[in-house]
Amino acid sequence: MSALSSTSQRYEDLKAQIEQKSFTKESMTKFIQQLPKIELHAHLNGCIRESTLASLASERNVKLSSLLHDLQQETHFTEEEKMNESPQEKVNKKRRSLLECFEIFTEIGLCVTDLVALKQICIEALEDFAKQGVVYLELRSTPKVLLDTMYGTKATKKDYIDTILKCMADFEEQDQERYKREMEDVKQNANASSQSLPRLPMTCRYIVSINRAESFEVAQEHTQLAMEYAKKSKYVVGLDLSGSPLKNSFTELEPCFRMAKDAGLKTSIHCGEIPCEKGVDNETDDALIEFSYRDTKKILDFEPDRLGHALLFTDEMYEALERGKKIPIECCPTSNVMTLELATHYEGDLVHGLRRHPRLSKWLENDYPCSINTDDPGIFNTDSSLEFLLLVDAFGFQNPARIVSIVMDSIDHAFESDDFKAKMTGLVTSKINGILY
Ligand code: 6MZ
């Protein structure tokens, strides 16, 4: 039996075991918190902790918009939810429409101005993901020219990438050591329960981003950087297109993505964040809808390795995806609810908002390849465990089998080798067995 087929057999056995076990709400929450997770869609600057943003802003005399950063007064509960006192973290208390998110990114840019701040937000992001049990992280970020305060000079985009890669390498080394140490302790303590098994170490990877708002020349520069680094570093695995969907078009940037693809780099492209057809909302004008339709078609024809969000396609586009290559989608539940404002105007809280997600219930129903991610945990006040707990509440899962299958399938969407994925599947399967018994 090949390594891959033996691990997939173990995975089938595992699903069957989970389905046979009964879970209370508490045991399900605990299980999900301990579950090893795969995070494939997170933007570094969007991971900034609120406290770090506040202190960097005060050091640099940046005034953060109170509308965007102070807790909103209205809590958006339904009457029924008010009676049941829903947990606070499931409530959308902040203004986070897509446009408001881009205002915040501008403010973050005014605060993360040097390599020291970059290093701080990177280390904190890695710690935060690891704490939630993430075992494989693909973090993306747009290289920027910052300041090198040590020498009082400008730091190049290569310095930006080197800083992130160094944080990742150091973090991995320390996390591996911690794991070995904790395993030794477990071995020496014969009575240790499976619940006290140490958290698996986290593997980190980096995806170079191109921001749509920047010029073609900058996009070319980032493509070259991604290709150059992918050759010499195991950490750099792909190229992403993100940024405001109102800016530029994929059509203009396609040559960069083709070049990356031809060089063997993996690609992930944000799409479907604005409607591709009339009647979805009352805000998007016809010219923008037409632009979005054409741009999305171009992205789908290009066939990137993964699609970011893929929220507001036409039915025809979704059907073509289903029939065709089934390109894996990086779904970010809280982010989607907030940016589409699914929880602001109607029933209000995130759980009800997620039930109004334009596509997620269909993806789950049809087993469409789809990972669950945080997008910008610092901005959306979320983490990798909360995203799964939200799914459980919104879709009423009675046991975590569906969650486990999403995690296991996501391993397959990673920008990594088959060998790596087979090993990761084995590790995750053993860990889940450990949590179960
Ligand atoms: C599109 C997004 C995004 O690259 O500076 N970004 N792009 N849609 C989204 N949905 C909410 N969330 C984040 O991280 C911040 C950058 O990531 C992109 C934006 O370009 C944002 O400026 P980095 O580390």
Short mmCIF file of C-alpha atoms and ligand atoms in Angstrom, two decimals:
data_model
loop_
_atom_site.label_atom_id
_atom_site.label_comp_id
_atom_site.label_asym_id
_atom_site.label_seq_id
_atom_site.Cartn_x
_atom_site.Cartn_y
_atom_site.Cartn_z
CA MET A 1 0.00 0.00 0.00
CA SER A 2 1.40 3.48 -0.91
CA ALA A 3 2.04 6.07 1.82
CA LEU A 4 -0.79 8.23 0.48
CA SER A 5 -3.39 5.44 0.31
CA SER A 6 -2.53 4.14 3.77
CA THR A 7 -2.94 7.63 5.28
CA SER A 8 -6.24 8.16 3.47
CA GLN A 9 -7.46 4.81 4.84
CA ARG A 10 -6.57 5.97 8.35
CA TYR A 11 -8.46 9.17 7.65
CA GLU A 12 -11.61 7.23 6.61
CA ASP A 13 -11.37 5.16 9.81
CA LEU A 14 -11.00 8.32 11.81
CA LYS A 15 -14.12 9.92 10.30
CA ALA A 16 -16.10 6.79 11.14
CA GLN A 17 -14.86 6.88 14.74
CA ILE A 18 -15.82 10.54 15.14
CA GLU A 19 -19.28 9.92 13.75
CA GLN A 20 -19.85 7.11 16.28
CA LYS A 21 -18.85 9.26 19.24
CA SER A 22 -21.34 11.59 20.89
CA PHE A 23 -20.38 15.18 21.59
CA THR A 24 -21.82 17.83 23.87
CA LYS A 25 -21.42 21.50 22.99
CA GLU A 26 -18.57 21.72 25.50
CA SER A 27 -16.71 18.64 24.26
CA MET A 28 -17.13 19.81 20.66
CA THR A 29 -15.66 23.22 21.52
CA LYS A 30 -12.75 21.61 23.31
CA PHE A 31 -12.16 19.22 20.42
CA ILE A 32 -12.10 22.08 17.90
CA GLN A 33 -9.73 24.13 20.03
CA GLN A 34 -7.28 21.21 20.17
CA LEU A 35 -7.75 20.17 16.55
CA PRO A 36 -4.66 20.67 14.35
CA LYS A 37 -5.58 23.25 11.71
CA ILE A 38 -4.45 24.35 8.26
CA GLU A 39 -4.45 28.11 7.58
CA LEU A 40 -4.06 28.97 3.91
CA HIS A 41 -5.39 32.51 3.64
CA ALA A 42 -4.05 35.13 6.05
CA HIS A 43 -2.57 38.57 5.26
CA LEU A 44 0.31 39.47 7.56
CA ASN A 45 -0.65 43.11 8.14
CA GLY A 46 -4.26 42.02 8.71
CA CYS A 47 -3.03 39.79 11.55
CA ILE A 48 -1.83 42.74 13.61
CA ARG A 49 -3.04 42.56 17.22
CA GLU A 50 -5.30 45.44 18.20
CA SER A 51 -3.01 46.24 21.14
CA THR A 52 0.07 46.33 18.87
CA LEU A 53 -1.67 48.60 16.38
CA ALA A 54 -2.68 50.95 19.20
CA SER A 55 0.84 51.11 20.64
CA LEU A 56 2.55 51.56 17.24
CA ALA A 57 0.03 54.30 16.41
CA SER A 58 0.73 56.12 19.65
CA GLU A 59 4.53 55.84 19.17
CA ARG A 60 4.20 57.31 15.69
CA ASN A 61 1.54 59.88 16.47
CA VAL A 62 -0.93 58.27 14.09
CA LYS A 63 -4.54 58.98 14.92
CA LEU A 64 -6.61 55.84 14.33
CA SER A 65 -10.18 56.39 13.19
CA SER A 66 -12.43 55.98 16.24
CA LEU A 67 -15.28 54.92 13.97
CA LEU A 68 -13.26 51.95 12.84
CA HIS A 69 -11.44 51.04 16.02
CA ASP A 70 -13.74 51.76 18.95
CA LEU A 71 -16.31 49.11 19.70
CA GLN A 72 -19.62 50.00 18.11
CA GLN A 73 -22.44 50.60 20.53
CA GLU A 74 -25.13 48.66 18.69
CA THR A 75 -24.72 44.90 19.13
CA HIS A 76 -26.97 43.58 16.37
CA PHE A 77 -28.64 40.86 18.46
CA THR A 78 -32.03 39.47 17.47
CA GLU A 79 -34.61 39.55 20.25
CA GLU A 80 -34.21 35.79 20.64
CA GLU A 81 -30.42 36.06 20.86
CA LYS A 82 -30.72 38.78 23.47
CA MET A 83 -32.81 36.42 25.60
CA ASN A 84 -30.24 33.63 25.19
CA GLU A 85 -27.27 35.90 25.76
CA SER A 86 -25.11 34.78 22.86
CA PRO A 87 -21.40 34.74 23.52
CA GLN A 88 -19.91 38.17 22.83
CA GLU A 89 -17.33 37.02 20.32
CA LYS A 90 -20.05 35.86 17.94
CA VAL A 91 -21.35 39.40 17.57
CA ASN A 92 -20.37 41.85 14.89
CA LYS A 93 -19.57 45.00 16.80
CA LYS A 94 -17.25 46.72 14.38
CA ARG A 95 -17.56 48.43 11.06
CA ARG A 96 -15.81 46.23 8.54
CA SER A 97 -17.32 46.73 5.12
CA LEU A 98 -14.82 46.00 2.33
CA LEU A 99 -14.13 49.73 1.90
CA GLU A 100 -13.68 50.22 5.64
CA CYS A 101 -11.18 47.33 5.69
CA PHE A 102 -9.10 49.14 3.09
CA GLU A 103 -9.18 52.32 5.21
CA ILE A 104 -7.78 50.25 8.07
CA PHE A 105 -5.02 48.79 5.88
CA THR A 106 -3.96 52.34 5.07
CA GLU A 107 -3.80 53.14 8.80
CA ILE A 108 -1.83 49.94 9.50
CA GLY A 109 0.63 51.00 6.79
CA LEU A 110 1.21 54.27 8.67
CA CYS A 111 2.07 52.27 11.81
CA VAL A 112 4.13 49.33 10.48
CA THR A 113 6.82 51.61 9.09
CA ASP A 114 10.07 49.84 9.98
CA LEU A 115 11.63 46.39 10.18
CA VAL A 116 11.31 46.28 13.96
CA ALA A 117 7.54 46.72 13.74
CA LEU A 118 7.38 44.22 10.87
CA LYS A 119 9.27 41.65 12.94
CA GLN A 120 6.97 42.26 15.90
CA ILE A 121 3.75 41.75 13.94
CA CYS A 122 5.20 38.70 12.21
CA ILE A 123 6.28 36.97 15.43
CA GLU A 124 2.94 37.79 17.07
CA ALA A 125 1.01 36.45 14.07
CA LEU A 126 2.97 33.17 14.18
CA GLU A 127 2.40 32.85 17.93
CA ASP A 128 -1.32 33.53 17.54
CA PHE A 129 -1.80 30.92 14.82
CA ALA A 130 0.27 28.31 16.67
CA LYS A 131 -1.75 28.91 19.84
CA GLN A 132 -4.90 27.95 17.93
CA GLY A 133 -3.33 24.63 16.90
CA VAL A 134 -2.39 25.64 13.35
CA VAL A 135 0.10 23.03 12.07
CA TYR A 136 0.56 24.45 8.61
CA LEU A 137 0.41 28.16 7.86
CA GLU A 138 0.69 29.96 4.56
CA LEU A 139 1.03 33.63 5.40
CA ARG A 140 0.89 36.19 2.60
CA SER A 141 2.17 39.74 2.49
CA THR A 142 2.92 42.52 0.02
CA PRO A 143 6.65 43.41 0.12
CA LYS A 144 7.15 47.06 1.08
CA VAL A 145 10.00 49.54 1.37
CA LEU A 146 10.23 50.31 5.09
CA LEU A 147 12.76 51.99 7.33
CA ASP A 148 15.75 50.29 8.88
CA THR A 149 15.90 52.19 12.15
CA MET A 150 19.14 50.49 13.19
CA TYR A 151 21.05 52.21 10.38
CA GLY A 152 18.63 55.07 9.74
CA THR A 153 18.31 53.93 6.13
CA LYS A 154 15.64 52.61 3.82
CA ALA A 155 15.04 48.86 4.00
CA THR A 156 14.44 47.21 0.63
CA LYS A 157 11.67 44.82 -0.33
CA LYS A 158 14.26 42.03 -0.05
CA ASP A 159 14.87 43.12 3.56
CA TYR A 160 11.09 42.92 4.07
CA ILE A 161 10.97 39.34 2.77
CA ASP A 162 14.17 38.34 4.61
CA THR A 163 12.69 39.62 7.88
CA ILE A 164 9.56 37.48 7.44
CA LEU A 165 11.55 34.39 6.45
CA LYS A 166 13.91 34.78 9.41
CA CYS A 167 10.92 35.05 11.79
CA MET A 168 9.50 31.88 10.26
CA ALA A 169 12.76 29.91 10.45
CA ASP A 170 13.38 30.96 14.08
CA PHE A 171 9.80 30.22 15.04
CA GLU A 172 9.86 26.76 13.47
CA GLU A 173 13.12 25.88 15.21
CA GLN A 174 11.85 26.96 18.63
CA ASP A 175 8.50 25.27 18.11
CA GLN A 176 10.19 21.99 17.12
CA GLU A 177 12.36 22.15 20.25
CA ARG A 178 9.35 22.87 22.43
CA TYR A 179 7.54 19.89 20.93
CA LYS A 180 10.47 17.52 21.55
CA ARG A 181 10.80 18.73 25.12
CA GLU A 182 7.10 18.33 25.84
CA MET A 183 7.03 14.86 24.24
CA GLU A 184 9.94 13.80 26.47
CA ASP A 185 7.97 15.00 29.49
CA VAL A 186 4.91 13.04 28.35
CA LYS A 187 7.01 9.87 27.88
CA GLN A 188 8.39 10.19 31.35
CA ASN A 189 4.96 10.66 32.83
CA ALA A 190 3.23 7.32 32.22
CA ASN A 191 -0.07 8.69 33.55
CA ALA A 192 -0.28 11.59 31.11
CA SER A 193 -3.68 11.66 29.40
CA SER A 194 -4.11 12.12 25.66
CA GLN A 195 -5.58 15.53 26.50
CA SER A 196 -2.16 16.64 27.67
CA LEU A 197 -0.38 15.60 24.47
CA PRO A 198 1.69 18.55 23.26
CA ARG A 199 0.56 20.79 20.44
CA LEU A 200 2.12 19.77 17.10
CA PRO A 201 4.82 22.14 15.84
CA MET A 202 3.77 24.61 13.14
CA THR A 203 5.25 24.69 9.63
CA CYS A 204 5.29 28.20 8.11
CA ARG A 205 5.28 29.21 4.46
CA TYR A 206 5.18 32.59 2.73
CA ILE A 207 3.20 33.74 -0.31
CA VAL A 208 4.34 36.96 -2.00
CA SER A 209 1.39 39.30 -2.62
CA ILE A 210 0.74 41.68 -5.45
CA ASN A 211 -1.57 44.52 -4.45
CA ARG A 212 -3.98 45.34 -7.27
CA ALA A 213 -3.73 49.03 -6.44
CA GLU A 214 -0.06 49.12 -7.44
CA SER A 215 1.35 49.47 -10.96
CA PHE A 216 2.20 46.75 -13.47
CA GLU A 217 5.90 47.48 -12.86
CA VAL A 218 5.48 46.78 -9.15
CA ALA A 219 3.54 43.59 -9.93
CA GLN A 220 6.43 42.50 -12.15
CA GLU A 221 8.93 43.30 -9.42
CA HIS A 222 6.99 41.17 -6.88
CA THR A 223 6.72 38.32 -9.38
CA GLN A 224 10.48 38.38 -9.90
CA LEU A 225 11.05 38.44 -6.15
CA ALA A 226 8.71 35.48 -5.64
CA MET A 227 10.48 33.48 -8.35
CA GLU A 228 13.95 34.36 -7.08
CA TYR A 229 13.14 33.47 -3.47
CA ALA A 230 11.24 30.29 -4.36
CA LYS A 231 14.45 28.99 -5.94
CA LYS A 232 16.55 29.50 -2.84
CA SER A 233 14.11 29.20 0.07
CA LYS A 234 11.67 26.43 0.98
CA TYR A 235 9.54 29.07 2.69
CA VAL A 236 8.40 30.94 -0.45
CA VAL A 237 5.72 28.90 -2.18
CA GLY A 238 3.46 31.15 -4.19
CA LEU A 239 2.14 34.39 -5.61
CA ASP A 240 -1.12 36.06 -4.55
CA LEU A 241 -3.25 38.81 -6.01
CA SER A 242 -5.09 40.83 -3.38
CA GLY A 243 -5.97 44.44 -2.58
CA SER A 244 -9.04 46.47 -3.41
CA PRO A 245 -11.06 44.74 -6.16
CA LEU A 246 -11.99 48.22 -7.40
CA LYS A 247 -8.41 48.86 -8.47
CA ASN A 248 -6.81 47.70 -11.75
CA SER A 249 -7.69 44.40 -13.35
CA PHE A 250 -6.36 40.87 -13.46
CA THR A 251 -6.33 41.19 -17.25
CA GLU A 252 -3.46 43.69 -17.06
CA LEU A 253 -1.56 41.65 -14.49
CA GLU A 254 -2.06 38.24 -16.09
CA PRO A 255 1.43 38.15 -17.73
CA CYS A 256 2.97 38.22 -14.23
CA PHE A 257 0.88 35.26 -13.07
CA ARG A 258 1.63 33.35 -16.26
CA MET A 259 5.33 33.89 -15.73
CA ALA A 260 5.06 32.66 -12.14
CA LYS A 261 3.02 29.63 -13.18
CA ASP A 262 5.52 28.76 -15.93
CA ALA A 263 8.31 28.96 -13.35
CA GLY A 264 6.47 26.39 -11.19
CA LEU A 265 5.14 28.79 -8.55
CA LYS A 266 1.67 28.24 -7.15
CA THR A 267 -0.89 31.02 -7.49
CA SER A 268 -3.84 32.21 -5.44
CA ILE A 269 -6.10 35.00 -6.66
CA HIS A 270 -8.72 37.02 -4.80
CA CYS A 271 -11.95 37.17 -6.74
CA GLY A 272 -15.71 37.58 -6.42
CA GLU A 273 -15.57 40.22 -3.72
CA ILE A 274 -17.84 42.46 -5.80
CA PRO A 275 -20.87 41.25 -7.78
CA CYS A 276 -20.51 39.89 -11.31
CA GLU A 277 -24.20 40.32 -12.14
CA LYS A 278 -27.07 42.71 -11.46
CA GLY A 279 -29.50 42.27 -8.58
CA VAL A 280 -26.99 41.18 -5.91
CA ASP A 281 -26.98 44.57 -4.17
CA ASN A 282 -28.20 48.09 -4.86
CA GLU A 283 -24.81 49.71 -4.52
CA THR A 284 -22.63 48.37 -7.33
CA ASP A 285 -23.20 50.28 -10.57
CA ASP A 286 -23.56 48.61 -13.96
CA ALA A 287 -20.10 49.58 -15.20
CA LEU A 288 -18.46 48.00 -12.15
CA ILE A 289 -20.56 44.84 -12.51
CA GLU A 290 -19.52 44.55 -16.16
CA PHE A 291 -15.85 45.06 -15.17
CA SER A 292 -16.12 42.49 -12.38
CA TYR A 293 -17.76 39.94 -14.70
CA ARG A 294 -15.03 40.23 -17.33
CA ASP A 295 -12.23 40.23 -14.78
CA THR A 296 -13.59 37.19 -12.95
CA LYS A 297 -13.95 35.30 -16.23
CA LYS A 298 -10.29 36.04 -16.98
CA ILE A 299 -9.23 34.77 -13.56
CA LEU A 300 -11.23 31.56 -13.98
CA ASP A 301 -9.83 30.99 -17.48
CA PHE A 302 -6.33 31.38 -16.05
CA GLU A 303 -7.04 28.55 -13.56
CA PRO A 304 -5.02 29.61 -10.52
CA ASP A 305 -4.18 26.88 -7.99
CA ARG A 306 -6.57 28.40 -5.45
CA LEU A 307 -9.26 31.07 -5.41
CA GLY A 308 -9.52 33.59 -2.56
CA HIS A 309 -13.11 34.19 -1.33
CA ALA A 310 -14.92 33.47 -4.66
CA LEU A 311 -18.07 34.95 -3.17
CA LEU A 312 -20.20 36.58 -5.80
CA PHE A 313 -19.81 34.66 -9.05
CA THR A 314 -22.70 33.99 -11.40
CA ASP A 315 -24.40 30.57 -11.14
CA GLU A 316 -22.92 29.75 -14.52
CA MET A 317 -19.39 30.38 -13.22
CA TYR A 318 -19.96 28.19 -10.15
CA GLU A 319 -21.41 25.42 -12.29
CA ALA A 320 -18.40 25.56 -14.62
CA LEU A 321 -16.10 25.27 -11.59
CA GLU A 322 -18.06 22.27 -10.30
CA ARG A 323 -17.93 20.52 -13.66
CA GLY A 324 -14.34 21.48 -14.37
CA LYS A 325 -11.18 21.56 -12.31
CA LYS A 326 -12.85 22.25 -8.96
CA ILE A 327 -10.21 24.84 -8.04
CA PRO A 328 -10.02 24.87 -4.23
CA ILE A 329 -11.55 27.93 -2.59
CA GLU A 330 -10.07 29.71 0.42
CA CYS A 331 -13.17 30.60 2.41
CA CYS A 332 -12.92 33.13 5.25
CA PRO A 333 -16.27 32.99 7.09
CA THR A 334 -16.09 35.95 9.50
CA SER A 335 -14.40 38.15 6.90
CA ASN A 336 -17.10 37.30 4.36
CA VAL A 337 -19.92 38.06 6.79
CA MET A 338 -18.33 41.38 7.72
CA THR A 339 -17.24 42.62 4.28
CA LEU A 340 -20.55 41.63 2.68
CA GLU A 341 -22.29 43.21 5.69
CA LEU A 342 -24.42 40.10 6.17
CA ALA A 343 -24.62 40.76 9.88
CA THR A 344 -25.21 44.48 9.96
CA HIS A 345 -28.60 45.07 8.47
CA TYR A 346 -30.55 41.90 9.05
CA GLU A 347 -30.57 39.53 11.93
CA GLY A 348 -27.24 40.83 13.05
CA ASP A 349 -24.94 38.32 14.67
CA LEU A 350 -22.25 36.32 12.89
CA VAL A 351 -24.07 33.00 13.20
CA HIS A 352 -27.13 34.31 11.37
CA GLY A 353 -24.88 36.25 9.03
CA LEU A 354 -23.01 33.09 8.02
CA ARG A 355 -26.29 31.35 7.23
CA ARG A 356 -26.82 34.13 4.68
CA HIS A 357 -23.40 33.50 3.09
CA PRO A 358 -23.97 33.43 -0.69
CA ARG A 359 -22.27 30.07 -1.21
CA LEU A 360 -20.83 28.32 1.83
CA SER A 361 -23.80 26.06 2.56
CA LYS A 362 -23.76 24.87 -1.09
CA TRP A 363 -20.01 24.20 -0.95
CA LEU A 364 -20.50 22.14 2.19
CA GLU A 365 -23.48 20.31 0.73
CA ASN A 366 -21.61 19.45 -2.50
CA ASP A 367 -18.29 18.71 -0.79
CA TYR A 368 -16.66 21.41 -2.91
CA PRO A 369 -12.92 21.67 -2.03
CA CYS A 370 -12.83 24.53 0.40
CA SER A 371 -10.53 25.49 3.29
CA ILE A 372 -11.60 27.62 6.26
CA ASN A 373 -9.39 30.60 7.06
CA THR A 374 -9.14 33.83 9.06
CA ASP A 375 -8.11 36.32 6.32
CA ASP A 376 -7.31 39.23 8.67
CA PRO A 377 -7.73 37.97 12.26
CA GLY A 378 -6.61 41.30 13.76
CA ILE A 379 -9.18 43.24 11.82
CA PHE A 380 -12.06 40.82 12.15
CA ASN A 381 -11.37 39.96 15.76
CA THR A 382 -11.21 36.24 15.03
CA ASP A 383 -8.89 33.22 15.17
CA SER A 384 -8.61 29.81 13.53
CA SER A 385 -10.65 28.03 16.23
CA LEU A 386 -13.43 30.64 16.25
CA GLU A 387 -13.90 30.23 12.49
CA PHE A 388 -14.71 26.52 12.92
CA LEU A 389 -16.86 27.13 15.97
CA LEU A 390 -18.84 29.65 13.94
CA LEU A 391 -19.37 27.02 11.23
CA VAL A 392 -20.59 24.52 13.81
CA ASP A 393 -23.13 27.00 15.19
CA ALA A 394 -24.29 28.32 11.84
CA PHE A 395 -24.82 24.91 10.23
CA GLY A 396 -25.77 22.94 13.32
CA PHE A 397 -23.09 20.21 13.13
CA GLN A 398 -23.74 17.65 15.84
CA ASN A 399 -20.23 16.21 15.76
CA PRO A 400 -16.91 17.48 14.37
CA ALA A 401 -16.59 14.92 11.53
CA ARG A 402 -17.35 17.57 8.89
CA ILE A 403 -14.83 19.96 10.44
CA VAL A 404 -12.18 17.23 10.48
CA SER A 405 -12.83 16.44 6.83
CA ILE A 406 -12.39 20.12 5.91
CA VAL A 407 -9.05 20.18 7.74
CA MET A 408 -7.83 16.94 6.15
CA ASP A 409 -8.89 18.05 2.66
CA SER A 410 -7.20 21.43 3.15
CA ILE A 411 -3.86 19.67 3.52
CA ASP A 412 -4.27 18.71 -0.09
CA HIS A 413 -4.69 22.37 -1.13
CA ALA A 414 -1.35 23.37 0.42
CA PHE A 415 1.33 24.75 -1.89
CA GLU A 416 3.58 21.82 -0.97
CA SER A 417 4.83 18.49 -2.35
CA ASP A 418 2.80 15.26 -2.23
CA ASP A 419 5.39 13.83 0.14
CA PHE A 420 4.95 16.70 2.54
CA LYS A 421 1.15 16.39 2.37
CA ALA A 422 1.28 12.63 3.05
CA LYS A 423 3.45 13.23 6.13
CA MET A 424 1.21 16.06 7.32
CA THR A 425 -1.89 13.87 6.87
CA GLY A 426 -0.27 11.16 8.99
CA LEU A 427 0.71 13.61 11.73
CA VAL A 428 -2.70 15.27 11.85
CA THR A 429 -4.51 11.91 11.86
CA SER A 430 -2.43 10.64 14.79
CA LYS A 431 -2.99 13.84 16.72
CA ILE A 432 -6.75 13.69 16.18
CA ASN A 433 -6.75 10.08 17.38
CA GLY A 434 -4.91 11.32 20.45
CA ILE A 435 -7.52 13.99 21.15
CA LEU A 436 -10.37 11.54 20.64
CA TYR A 437 -9.17 8.99 23.18
C1 6MZ B 1 -8.55 41.84 -0.69
C2 6MZ B 1 -7.16 41.99 1.13
C3 6MZ B 1 -8.21 41.62 1.99
O1 6MZ B 1 -0.09 42.39 2.35
O2 6MZ B 1 0.13 44.38 3.84
N1 6MZ B 1 -6.08 42.20 1.89
N2 6MZ B 1 -7.33 42.10 -0.19
N3 6MZ B 1 -9.60 41.49 0.07
C4 6MZ B 1 -9.48 41.38 1.41
N4 6MZ B 1 -10.59 41.06 2.14
C5 6MZ B 1 -10.94 41.63 3.37
N5 6MZ B 1 -7.73 41.56 3.24
C6 6MZ B 1 -6.41 41.91 3.17
O3 6MZ B 1 -1.65 42.66 4.30
C7 6MZ B 1 -2.68 43.59 4.14
C8 6MZ B 1 -3.09 43.64 2.68
O4 6MZ B 1 -3.76 42.42 2.32
C9 6MZ B 1 -4.77 42.65 1.36
C10 6MZ B 1 -4.78 44.17 1.11
O5 6MZ B 1 -3.98 44.46 0.00
C11 6MZ B 1 -4.14 44.71 2.37
O6 6MZ B 1 -3.58 45.98 2.17
P1 6MZ B 1 -0.15 42.88 3.76
O7 6MZ B 1 0.69 42.11 4.71
#
